[in-house]
Amino acid sequence: MPLTTDDPDVKMEEKEGTDLDSPWNVVLYDDPVNFMGFVTIVLRRVFGYSEAKAEELMLQVHHEGKSVVWTGVREQAELYAQQLQAHRLLASMQRAN
Amino acid sequence: MRVELEKKAWILDEIGEVEWFMLSQLPESADFNRSEKARRRILPEVCDDEDVAADWRDYARPELEARFRDEIRVVASDLRRVEELLKKGKSGSQFRLKVPVEHAETWYGVLNQARLILNEEHEVVETEVSLMSGELVPTAIEEQQWLIMVQYRIYGALQEFLLTHLMESP
């Protein structure tokens, strides 16, 4: 969204690539230490997923090494990534586009 | 060592001296500042974007560090309440530890953190896989690595108990 001002001397620019509305992925990575059952519990707790959905994502992480477990606005993605890391899961954020 | 579940506590009973030594090492083993490898695993970078990474360093990471420190303090405090039991007819000391049920998830987290750090620093999983596949023979493993593997297994067994009996799905 362009930023505006009534003052003609003030030039405001939107920093390219940092708009808050563009979607972000929360990515969960496989690690050989965390128990699979624990990862499923964490996915249910953090995102409110059903057991089936959480297990499907956990298995994708296990077999493919990583999985996009959520996509949405940056602030929420940061919160989710923090919650995953609080459970000692390896998680990162990446721009979705 | 036996693990029992009561209504308000879980109990580690008949803990032998070696097992107690491993348990007493838990706060130190879970210390994410003990090495660069430990810190990188427990507090990893979250994003390549510098704006997001800066926010993370300023806000999210300090909160995680505080949380992890608090959890280690809870476990260390529980460990200090150990009872030493000298049983007649048995050589050596045995120990008993009673942990409140409401600390179960904190214990799980700290045990998990210690295992993650042990694996990061000593490649425990890789060694175990090599042993199972026959690439590595047991005699090739040094005593220190064996002790770390035993410690890793004890922590993992406790985690499995907590996960099965005390950690509920939402």
GROMACS .gro file of N, CA and C in nm, chain B:
model
  510
   98MET      N    1   1.670  -4.794   3.758
   98MET     CA    2   1.582  -4.679   3.784
   98MET      C    3   1.439  -4.715   3.741
   99ARG      N    4   1.345  -4.682   3.826
   99ARG     CA    5   1.204  -4.703   3.793
   99ARG      C    6   1.134  -4.569   3.788
  100VAL      N    7   1.037  -4.557   3.701
  100VAL     CA    8   0.957  -4.434   3.696
  100VAL      C    9   0.813  -4.470   3.730
  101GLU      N   10   0.758  -4.398   3.826
  101GLU     CA   11   0.620  -4.425   3.867
  101GLU      C   12   0.539  -4.297   3.857
  102LEU      N   13   0.412  -4.318   3.842
  102LEU     CA   14   0.322  -4.202   3.831
  102LEU      C   15   0.225  -4.202   3.947
  103GLU      N   16   0.222  -4.091   4.018
  103GLU     CA   17   0.120  -4.070   4.121
  103GLU      C   18   0.025  -3.963   4.072
  104LYS      N   19  -0.075  -3.931   4.156
  104LYS     CA   20  -0.174  -3.833   4.112
  104LYS      C   21  -0.112  -3.695   4.088
  105LYS      N   22  -0.024  -3.652   4.178
  105LYS     CA   23   0.030  -3.518   4.167
  105LYS      C   24   0.180  -3.513   4.138
  106ALA      N   25   0.239  -3.629   4.117
  106ALA     CA   26   0.385  -3.630   4.094
  106ALA      C   27   0.425  -3.752   4.013
  107TRP      N   28   0.539  -3.738   3.948
  107TRP     CA   29   0.601  -3.858   3.890
  107TRP      C   30   0.732  -3.879   3.965
  108ILE      N   31   0.762  -4.005   3.986
  108ILE     CA   32   0.870  -4.040   4.077
  108ILE      C   33   0.975  -4.124   4.006
  109LEU      N   34   1.098  -4.079   4.021
  109LEU     CA   35   1.211  -4.159   3.973
  109LEU      C   36   1.264  -4.230   4.097
  110ASP      N   37   1.256  -4.362   4.096
  110ASP     CA   38   1.293  -4.438   4.215
  110ASP      C   39   1.407  -4.534   4.181
  111GLU      N   40   1.476  -4.574   4.287
  111GLU     CA   41   1.588  -4.669   4.271
  111GLU      C   42   1.687  -4.621   4.165
  112ILE      N   43   1.719  -4.495   4.173
  112ILE     CA   44   1.817  -4.438   4.078
  112ILE      C   45   1.957  -4.479   4.125
  113GLY      N   46   2.029  -4.548   4.041
  113GLY     CA   47   2.167  -4.587   4.074
  113GLY      C   48   2.261  -4.468   4.066
  114GLU      N   49   2.384  -4.489   4.113
  114GLU     CA   50   2.479  -4.377   4.119
  114GLU      C   51   2.512  -4.321   3.980
  115VAL      N   52   2.532  -4.411   3.885
  115VAL     CA   53   2.565  -4.363   3.749
  115VAL      C   54   2.446  -4.287   3.690
  116GLU      N   55   2.324  -4.344   3.712
  116GLU     CA   56   2.204  -4.276   3.659
  116GLU      C   57   2.185  -4.140   3.725
  117TRP      N   58   2.212  -4.138   3.856
  117TRP     CA   59   2.199  -4.009   3.924
  117TRP      C   60   2.301  -3.907   3.871
  118PHE      N   61   2.421  -3.956   3.845
  118PHE     CA   62   2.523  -3.865   3.789
  118PHE      C   63   2.474  -3.807   3.656
  119MET      N   64   2.414  -3.894   3.573
  119MET     CA   65   2.363  -3.847   3.443
  119MET      C   66   2.251  -3.744   3.462
  120LEU      N   67   2.163  -3.772   3.557
  120LEU     CA   68   2.052  -3.679   3.581
  120LEU      C   69   2.103  -3.546   3.637
  121SER      N   70   2.202  -3.555   3.724
  121SER     CA   71   2.253  -3.431   3.784
  121SER      C   72   2.323  -3.343   3.680
  122GLN      N   73   2.362  -3.404   3.569
  122GLN     CA   74   2.428  -3.328   3.462
  122GLN      C   75   2.328  -3.253   3.373
  123LEU      N   76   2.199  -3.279   3.395
  123LEU     CA   77   2.098  -3.226   3.302
  123LEU      C   78   2.102  -3.074   3.285
  124PRO      N   79   2.104  -2.996   3.394
  124PRO     CA   80   2.105  -2.851   3.372
  124PRO      C   81   2.227  -2.803   3.290
  125GLU      N   82   2.342  -2.863   3.320
  125GLU     CA   83   2.464  -2.824   3.248
  125GLU      C   84   2.457  -2.868   3.101
  126SER      N   85   2.406  -2.989   3.080
  126SER     CA   86   2.397  -3.040   2.943
  126SER      C   87   2.297  -2.960   2.858
  127ALA      N   88   2.198  -2.902   2.923
  127ALA     CA   89   2.095  -2.826   2.850
  127ALA      C   90   2.132  -2.678   2.836
  128ASP      N   91   2.248  -2.640   2.888
  128ASP     CA   92   2.288  -2.498   2.882
  128ASP      C   93   2.322  -2.460   2.737
  129PHE      N   94   2.239  -2.374   2.680
  129PHE     CA   95   2.259  -2.340   2.539
  129PHE      C   96   2.376  -2.246   2.517
  130ASN      N   97   2.435  -2.196   2.626
  130ASN     CA   98   2.553  -2.111   2.612
  130ASN      C   99   2.683  -2.188   2.631
  131ARG      N  100   2.673  -2.321   2.642
  131ARG     CA  101   2.794  -2.398   2.670
  131ARG      C  102   2.886  -2.409   2.547
  132SER      N  103   2.831  -2.391   2.428
  132SER     CA  104   2.915  -2.396   2.308
  132SER      C  105   2.842  -2.324   2.194
  133GLU      N  106   2.918  -2.292   2.093
  133GLU     CA  107   2.858  -2.225   1.976
  133GLU      C  108   2.760  -2.319   1.906
  134LYS      N  109   2.796  -2.447   1.902
  134LYS     CA  110   2.707  -2.546   1.839
  134LYS      C  111   2.574  -2.552   1.914
  135ALA      N  112   2.582  -2.551   2.047
  135ALA     CA  113   2.460  -2.558   2.130
  135ALA      C  114   2.373  -2.436   2.102
  136ARG      N  115   2.434  -2.321   2.100
  136ARG     CA  116   2.358  -2.198   2.080
  136ARG      C  117   2.293  -2.194   1.942
  137ARG      N  118   2.369  -2.237   1.843
  137ARG     CA  119   2.315  -2.236   1.705
  137ARG      C  120   2.195  -2.330   1.691
  138ARG      N  121   2.197  -2.443   1.763
  138ARG     CA  122   2.086  -2.538   1.751
  138ARG      C  123   1.962  -2.493   1.831
  139ILE      N  124   1.985  -2.439   1.949
  139ILE     CA  125   1.872  -2.406   2.035
  139ILE      C  126   1.813  -2.269   1.999
  140LEU      N  127   1.897  -2.180   1.949
  140LEU     CA  128   1.849  -2.046   1.911
  140LEU      C  129   1.890  -2.017   1.767
  141PRO      N  130   1.833  -2.092   1.672
  141PRO     CA  131   1.877  -2.077   1.532
  141PRO      C  132   1.826  -1.947   1.468
  142GLU      N  133   1.891  -1.909   1.360
  142GLU     CA  134   1.842  -1.795   1.283
  142GLU      C  135   1.706  -1.832   1.225
  143VAL      N  136   1.621  -1.733   1.210
  143VAL     CA  137   1.485  -1.765   1.165
  143VAL      C  138   1.458  -1.725   1.021
  144CYS      N  139   1.537  -1.631   0.969
  144CYS     CA  140   1.502  -1.577   0.836
  144CYS      C  141   1.622  -1.509   0.772
  145ASP      N  142   1.629  -1.518   0.639
  145ASP     CA  143   1.735  -1.450   0.565
  145ASP      C  144   1.709  -1.301   0.551
  146ASP      N  145   1.584  -1.262   0.558
  146ASP     CA  146   1.547  -1.121   0.544
  146ASP      C  147   1.602  -1.042   0.663
  147GLU      N  148   1.681  -0.940   0.637
  147GLU     CA  149   1.750  -0.869   0.745
  147GLU      C  150   1.653  -0.798   0.839
  148ASP      N  151   1.544  -0.748   0.783
  148ASP     CA  152   1.444  -0.679   0.864
  148ASP      C  153   1.381  -0.775   0.967
  149VAL      N  154   1.341  -0.890   0.917
  149VAL     CA  155   1.282  -0.992   1.005
  149VAL      C  156   1.386  -1.042   1.104
  150ALA      N  157   1.507  -1.067   1.056
  150ALA     CA  158   1.613  -1.120   1.143
  150ALA      C  159   1.645  -1.022   1.256
  151ALA      N  160   1.643  -0.892   1.224
  151ALA     CA  161   1.671  -0.791   1.328
  151ALA      C  162   1.563  -0.789   1.433
  152ASP      N  163   1.437  -0.795   1.387
  152ASP     CA  164   1.324  -0.804   1.482
  152ASP      C  165   1.339  -0.926   1.572
  153TRP      N  166   1.376  -1.035   1.509
  153TRP     CA  167   1.390  -1.162   1.582
  153TRP      C  168   1.497  -1.149   1.692
  154ARG      N  169   1.612  -1.090   1.653
  154ARG     CA  170   1.720  -1.075   1.752
  154ARG      C  171   1.678  -0.984   1.866
  155ASP      N  172   1.598  -0.880   1.833
  155ASP     CA  173   1.561  -0.781   1.935
  155ASP      C  174   1.451  -0.830   2.029
  156TYR      N  175   1.357  -0.906   1.976
  156TYR     CA  176   1.238  -0.941   2.056
  156TYR      C  177   1.220  -1.090   2.081
  157ALA      N  178   1.214  -1.168   1.975
  157ALA     CA  179   1.179  -1.310   1.992
  157ALA      C  180   1.290  -1.388   2.063
  158ARG      N  181   1.414  -1.369   2.020
  158ARG     CA  182   1.522  -1.450   2.078
  158ARG      C  183   1.542  -1.424   2.228
  159PRO      N  184   1.542  -1.296   2.272
  159PRO     CA  185   1.556  -1.276   2.417
  159PRO      C  186   1.445  -1.343   2.497
  160GLU      N  187   1.323  -1.345   2.442
  160GLU     CA  188   1.213  -1.413   2.512
  160GLU      C  189   1.238  -1.564   2.520
  161LEU      N  190   1.287  -1.620   2.410
  161LEU     CA  191   1.318  -1.764   2.410
  161LEU      C  192   1.430  -1.795   2.509
  162GLU      N  193   1.534  -1.711   2.509
  162GLU     CA  194   1.645  -1.734   2.602
  162GLU      C  195   1.596  -1.732   2.746
  163ALA      N  196   1.512  -1.633   2.778
  163ALA     CA  197   1.459  -1.621   2.916
  163ALA      C  198   1.377  -1.744   2.952
  164ARG      N  199   1.295  -1.787   2.859
  164ARG     CA  200   1.212  -1.905   2.882
  164ARG      C  201   1.298  -2.030   2.907
  165PHE      N  202   1.399  -2.049   2.822
  165PHE     CA  203   1.484  -2.167   2.836
  165PHE      C  204   1.563  -2.163   2.968
  166ARG      N  205   1.609  -2.043   3.005
  166ARG     CA  206   1.681  -2.030   3.133
  166ARG      C  207   1.589  -2.064   3.251
  167ASP      N  208   1.466  -2.011   3.246
  167ASP     CA  209   1.369  -2.039   3.354
  167ASP      C  210   1.342  -2.189   3.365
  168GLU      N  211   1.327  -2.254   3.250
  168GLU     CA  212   1.297  -2.398   3.253
  168GLU      C  213   1.413  -2.477   3.314
  169ILE      N  214   1.535  -2.438   3.281
  169ILE     CA  215   1.651  -2.507   3.340
  169ILE      C  216   1.654  -2.484   3.491
  170ARG      N  217   1.617  -2.363   3.535
  170ARG     CA  218   1.615  -2.334   3.679
  170ARG      C  219   1.513  -2.423   3.752
  171VAL      N  220   1.397  -2.444   3.692
  171VAL     CA  221   1.294  -2.529   3.753
  171VAL      C  222   1.347  -2.671   3.770
  172VAL      N  223   1.409  -2.723   3.665
  172VAL     CA  224   1.462  -2.860   3.671
  172VAL      C  225   1.575  -2.870   3.774
  173ALA      N  226   1.662  -2.771   3.775
  173ALA     CA  227   1.774  -2.773   3.872
  173ALA      C  228   1.719  -2.771   4.014
  174SER      N  229   1.614  -2.694   4.035
  174SER     CA  230   1.552  -2.686   4.168
  174SER      C  231   1.491  -2.821   4.207
  175ASP      N  232   1.422  -2.885   4.112
  175ASP     CA  233   1.366  -3.019   4.139
  175ASP      C  234   1.477  -3.119   4.172
  176LEU      N  235   1.587  -3.110   4.099
  176LEU     CA  236   1.698  -3.204   4.121
  176LEU      C  237   1.759  -3.187   4.260
  177ARG      N  238   1.756  -3.064   4.311
  177ARG     CA  239   1.814  -3.041   4.444
  177ARG      C  240   1.731  -3.107   4.556
  178ARG      N  241   1.609  -3.146   4.521
  178ARG     CA  242   1.524  -3.210   4.623
  178ARG      C  243   1.536  -3.362   4.623
  179VAL      N  244   1.642  -3.412   4.567
  179VAL     CA  245   1.662  -3.557   4.561
  179VAL      C  246   1.680  -3.614   4.701
  180GLU      N  247   1.629  -3.733   4.721
  180GLU     CA  248   1.651  -3.804   4.848
  180GLU      C  249   1.754  -3.913   4.824
  181GLU      N  250   1.851  -3.919   4.914
  181GLU     CA  251   1.949  -4.027   4.902
  181GLU      C  252   1.906  -4.142   4.991
  182LEU      N  253   1.897  -4.259   4.934
  182LEU     CA  254   1.849  -4.375   5.009
  182LEU      C  255   1.960  -4.478   5.017
  183LEU      N  256   1.993  -4.515   5.134
  183LEU     CA  257   2.091  -4.622   5.151
  183LEU      C  258   2.013  -4.749   5.187
  184LYS      N  259   2.010  -4.838   5.095
  184LYS     CA  260   1.929  -4.957   5.117
  184LYS      C  261   2.014  -5.071   5.173
  185LYS      N  262   1.961  -5.134   5.274
  185LYS     CA  263   2.033  -5.244   5.337
  185LYS      C  264   2.052  -5.359   5.237
  186GLY      N  265   2.168  -5.413   5.241
  186GLY     CA  266   2.194  -5.530   5.157
  186GLY      C  267   2.234  -5.496   5.015
  187LYS      N  268   2.237  -5.369   4.984
  187LYS     CA  269   2.280  -5.330   4.848
  187LYS      C  270   2.401  -5.237   4.861
  188SER      N  271   2.491  -5.254   4.771
  188SER     CA  272   2.609  -5.168   4.778
  188SER      C  273   2.581  -5.037   4.707
  189GLY      N  274   2.640  -4.934   4.757
  189GLY     CA  275   2.628  -4.802   4.693
  189GLY      C  276   2.498  -4.733   4.728
  190SER      N  277   2.490  -4.609   4.686
  190SER     CA  278   2.372  -4.528   4.715
  190SER      C  279   2.267  -4.544   4.607
  191GLN      N  280   2.146  -4.523   4.649
  191GLN     CA  281   2.037  -4.511   4.552
  191GLN      C  282   1.964  -4.381   4.581
  192PHE      N  283   1.898  -4.330   4.482
  192PHE     CA  284   1.834  -4.200   4.497
  192PHE      C  285   1.688  -4.208   4.454
  193ARG      N  286   1.612  -4.111   4.504
  193ARG     CA  287   1.470  -4.105   4.470
  193ARG      C  288   1.437  -3.959   4.446
  194LEU      N  289   1.363  -3.935   4.341
  194LEU     CA  290   1.330  -3.797   4.305
  194LEU      C  291   1.181  -3.788   4.274
  195LYS      N  292   1.117  -3.692   4.341
  195LYS     CA  293   0.973  -3.674   4.319
  195LYS      C  294   0.952  -3.541   4.248
  196VAL      N  295   0.888  -3.544   4.133
  196VAL     CA  296   0.873  -3.423   4.053
  196VAL      C  297   0.724  -3.391   4.037
  197PRO      N  298   0.682  -3.269   4.067
  197PRO     CA  299   0.539  -3.235   4.050
  197PRO      C  300   0.493  -3.256   3.906
  198VAL      N  301   0.370  -3.305   3.892
  198VAL     CA  302   0.315  -3.330   3.758
  198VAL      C  303   0.318  -3.203   3.672
  199GLU      N  304   0.294  -3.089   3.736
  199GLU     CA  305   0.291  -2.966   3.656
  199GLU      C  306   0.429  -2.925   3.601
  200HIS      N  307   0.534  -2.992   3.645
  200HIS     CA  308   0.667  -2.966   3.589
  200HIS      C  309   0.700  -3.061   3.473
  201ALA      N  310   0.609  -3.149   3.439
  201ALA     CA  311   0.640  -3.253   3.340
  201ALA      C  312   0.682  -3.194   3.205
  202GLU      N  313   0.609  -3.095   3.160
  202GLU     CA  314   0.641  -3.039   3.027
  202GLU      C  315   0.774  -2.962   3.031
  203THR      N  316   0.799  -2.898   3.144
  203THR     CA  317   0.927  -2.828   3.159
  203THR      C  318   1.042  -2.929   3.154
  204TRP      N  319   1.023  -3.040   3.224
  204TRP     CA  320   1.125  -3.144   3.221
  204TRP      C  321   1.143  -3.198   3.079
  205TYR      N  322   1.032  -3.220   3.011
  205TYR     CA  323   1.042  -3.270   2.873
  205TYR      C  324   1.127  -3.173   2.788
  206GLY      N  325   1.097  -3.046   2.802
  206GLY     CA  326   1.169  -2.946   2.724
  206GLY      C  327   1.318  -2.942   2.754
  207VAL      N  328   1.352  -2.951   2.881
  207VAL     CA  329   1.494  -2.945   2.919
  207VAL      C  330   1.567  -3.074   2.878
  208LEU      N  331   1.500  -3.187   2.895
  208LEU     CA  332   1.559  -3.314   2.848
  208LEU      C  333   1.581  -3.309   2.697
  209ASN      N  334   1.482  -3.254   2.629
  209ASN     CA  335   1.490  -3.243   2.483
  209ASN      C  336   1.608  -3.152   2.443
  210GLN      N  337   1.617  -3.041   2.514
  210GLN     CA  338   1.724  -2.945   2.485
  210GLN      C  339   1.861  -3.010   2.506
  211ALA      N  340   1.874  -3.086   2.616
  211ALA     CA  341   2.001  -3.152   2.643
  211ALA      C  342   2.035  -3.254   2.534
  212ARG      N  343   1.935  -3.332   2.491
  212ARG     CA  344   1.961  -3.431   2.385
  212ARG      C  345   1.999  -3.364   2.254
  213LEU      N  346   1.931  -3.254   2.222
  213LEU     CA  347   1.963  -3.182   2.099
  213LEU      C  348   2.108  -3.131   2.104
  214ILE      N  349   2.147  -3.079   2.219
  214ILE     CA  350   2.284  -3.026   2.232
  214ILE      C  351   2.387  -3.140   2.230
  215LEU      N  352   2.357  -3.249   2.302
  215LEU     CA  353   2.451  -3.363   2.302
  215LEU      C  354   2.471  -3.414   2.160
  216ASN      N  355   2.360  -3.423   2.085
  216ASN     CA  356   2.372  -3.471   1.947
  216ASN      C  357   2.451  -3.373   1.861
  217GLU      N  358   2.427  -3.247   1.881
  217GLU     CA  359   2.496  -3.145   1.802
  217GLU      C  360   2.647  -3.147   1.830
  218GLU      N  361   2.680  -3.166   1.958
  218GLU     CA  362   2.822  -3.159   1.996
  218GLU      C  363   2.896  -3.292   1.973
  219HIS      N  364   2.823  -3.403   1.982
  219HIS     CA  365   2.892  -3.534   1.981
  219HIS      C  366   2.839  -3.631   1.875
  220GLU      N  367   2.752  -3.585   1.787
  220GLU     CA  368   2.700  -3.667   1.677
  220GLU      C  369   2.650  -3.804   1.726
  221VAL      N  370   2.565  -3.800   1.828
  221VAL     CA  371   2.517  -3.923   1.892
  221VAL      C  372   2.434  -4.007   1.794
  222VAL      N  373   2.342  -3.943   1.723
  222VAL     CA  374   2.254  -4.018   1.633
  222VAL      C  375   2.337  -4.086   1.523
  223GLU      N  376   2.431  -4.011   1.469
  223GLU     CA  377   2.516  -4.066   1.363
  223GLU      C  378   2.593  -4.187   1.413
  224THR      N  379   2.644  -4.179   1.534
  224THR     CA  380   2.719  -4.291   1.592
  224THR      C  381   2.627  -4.412   1.610
  225GLU      N  382   2.504  -4.386   1.659
  225GLU     CA  383   2.411  -4.497   1.681
  225GLU      C  384   2.373  -4.563   1.548
  226VAL      N  385   2.351  -4.482   1.446
  226VAL     CA  386   2.318  -4.538   1.314
  226VAL      C  387   2.435  -4.621   1.260
  227SER      N  388   2.556  -4.570   1.278
  227SER     CA  389   2.674  -4.643   1.231
  227SER      C  390   2.690  -4.776   1.305
  228LEU      N  391   2.657  -4.774   1.435
  228LEU     CA  392   2.664  -4.898   1.514
  228LEU      C  393   2.562  -4.999   1.463
  229MET      N  394   2.440  -4.951   1.439
  229MET     CA  395   2.333  -5.042   1.396
  229MET      C  396   2.361  -5.101   1.258
  230SER      N  397   2.423  -5.020   1.172
  230SER     CA  398   2.448  -5.068   1.035
  230SER      C  399   2.574  -5.154   1.027
  231GLY      N  400   2.650  -5.154   1.135
  231GLY     CA  401   2.773  -5.233   1.136
  231GLY      C  402   2.893  -5.159   1.080
  232GLU      N  403   2.874  -5.034   1.038
  232GLU     CA  404   2.987  -4.954   0.988
  232GLU      C  405   3.089  -4.927   1.098
  233LEU      N  406   3.036  -4.924   1.220
  233LEU     CA  407   3.121  -4.894   1.335
  233LEU      C  408   3.109  -5.009   1.433
  234VAL      N  409   3.223  -5.056   1.484
  234VAL     CA  410   3.217  -5.163   1.585
  234VAL      C  411   3.224  -5.098   1.723
  235PRO      N  412   3.157  -5.160   1.822
  235PRO     CA  413   3.152  -5.100   1.957
  235PRO      C  414   3.291  -5.069   2.014
  236THR      N  415   3.387  -5.153   1.986
  236THR     CA  416   3.520  -5.132   2.045
  236THR      C  417   3.589  -5.007   1.990
  237ALA      N  418   3.537  -4.957   1.879
  237ALA     CA  419   3.597  -4.837   1.820
  237ALA      C  420   3.549  -4.708   1.889
  238ILE      N  421   3.451  -4.724   1.976
  238ILE     CA  422   3.395  -4.605   2.041
  238ILE      C  423   3.466  -4.579   2.173
  239GLU      N  424   3.509  -4.457   2.192
  239GLU     CA  425   3.581  -4.423   2.315
  239GLU      C  426   3.484  -4.416   2.433
  240GLU      N  427   3.541  -4.435   2.554
  240GLU     CA  428   3.459  -4.440   2.675
  240GLU      C  429   3.373  -4.314   2.692
  241GLN      N  430   3.431  -4.199   2.664
  241GLN     CA  431   3.358  -4.073   2.681
  241GLN      C  432   3.234  -4.069   2.590
  242GLN      N  433   3.250  -4.119   2.468
  242GLN     CA  434   3.137  -4.121   2.375
  242GLN      C  435   3.029  -4.219   2.422
  243TRP      N  436   3.071  -4.331   2.481
  243TRP     CA  437   2.973  -4.426   2.536
  243TRP      C  438   2.891  -4.360   2.647
  244LEU      N  439   2.962  -4.289   2.735
  244LEU     CA  440   2.893  -4.223   2.847
  244LEU      C  441   2.791  -4.122   2.794
  245ILE      N  442   2.830  -4.050   2.690
  245ILE     CA  443   2.737  -3.951   2.633
  245ILE      C  444   2.617  -4.021   2.570
  246MET      N  445   2.643  -4.136   2.507
  246MET     CA  446   2.532  -4.210   2.448
  246MET      C  447   2.437  -4.264   2.554
  247VAL      N  448   2.494  -4.309   2.667
  247VAL     CA  449   2.410  -4.357   2.778
  247VAL      C  450   2.326  -4.242   2.832
  248GLN      N  451   2.391  -4.129   2.851
  248GLN     CA  452   2.320  -4.009   2.900
  248GLN      C  453   2.206  -3.972   2.804
  249TYR      N  454   2.235  -3.974   2.676
  249TYR     CA  455   2.136  -3.941   2.572
  249TYR      C  456   2.018  -4.038   2.578
  250ARG      N  457   2.048  -4.167   2.599
  250ARG     CA  458   1.942  -4.269   2.603
  250ARG      C  459   1.857  -4.255   2.729
  251ILE      N  460   1.920  -4.227   2.842
  251ILE     CA  461   1.844  -4.209   2.967
  251ILE      C  462   1.748  -4.091   2.952
  252TYR      N  463   1.797  -3.982   2.899
  252TYR     CA  464   1.712  -3.864   2.881
  252TYR      C  465   1.596  -3.897   2.784
  253GLY      N  466   1.629  -3.971   2.679
  253GLY     CA  467   1.526  -4.007   2.581
  253GLY      C  468   1.419  -4.097   2.642
  254ALA      N  469   1.461  -4.192   2.727
  254ALA     CA  470   1.365  -4.282   2.790
  254ALA      C  471   1.271  -4.202   2.882
  255LEU      N  472   1.325  -4.107   2.955
  255LEU     CA  473   1.240  -4.023   3.040
  255LEU      C  474   1.143  -3.940   2.955
  256GLN      N  475   1.192  -3.889   2.845
  256GLN     CA  476   1.104  -3.812   2.755
  256GLN      C  477   0.988  -3.898   2.705
  257GLU      N  478   1.021  -4.021   2.669
  257GLU     CA  479   0.915  -4.111   2.619
  257GLU      C  480   0.810  -4.136   2.726
  258PHE      N  481   0.856  -4.153   2.851
  258PHE     CA  482   0.761  -4.172   2.961
  258PHE      C  483   0.671  -4.048   2.974
  259LEU      N  484   0.732  -3.931   2.974
  259LEU     CA  485   0.655  -3.807   2.992
  259LEU      C  486   0.558  -3.787   2.875
  260LEU      N  487   0.606  -3.816   2.756
  260LEU     CA  488   0.522  -3.797   2.637
  260LEU      C  489   0.400  -3.891   2.641
  261THR      N  490   0.425  -4.013   2.684
  261THR     CA  491   0.317  -4.112   2.687
  261THR      C  492   0.217  -4.086   2.800
  262HIS      N  493   0.267  -4.048   2.917
  262HIS     CA  494   0.180  -4.043   3.035
  262HIS      C  495   0.135  -3.904   3.078
  263LEU      N  496   0.211  -3.803   3.043
  263LEU     CA  497   0.181  -3.673   3.103
  263LEU      C  498   0.163  -3.557   3.004
  264MET      N  499   0.185  -3.581   2.877
  264MET     CA  500   0.170  -3.471   2.783
  264MET      C  501   0.050  -3.496   2.695
  265GLU      N  502  -0.050  -3.417   2.719
  265GLU     CA  503  -0.177  -3.440   2.650
  265GLU      C  504  -0.182  -3.362   2.520
  266SER      N  505  -0.252  -3.420   2.425
  266SER     CA  506  -0.283  -3.345   2.303
  266SER      C  507  -0.388  -3.240   2.338
  267PRO      N  508  -0.398  -3.135   2.258
  267PRO     CA  509  -0.497  -3.031   2.289
  267PRO      C  510  -0.639  -3.084   2.279
   0.00000   0.00000   0.00000
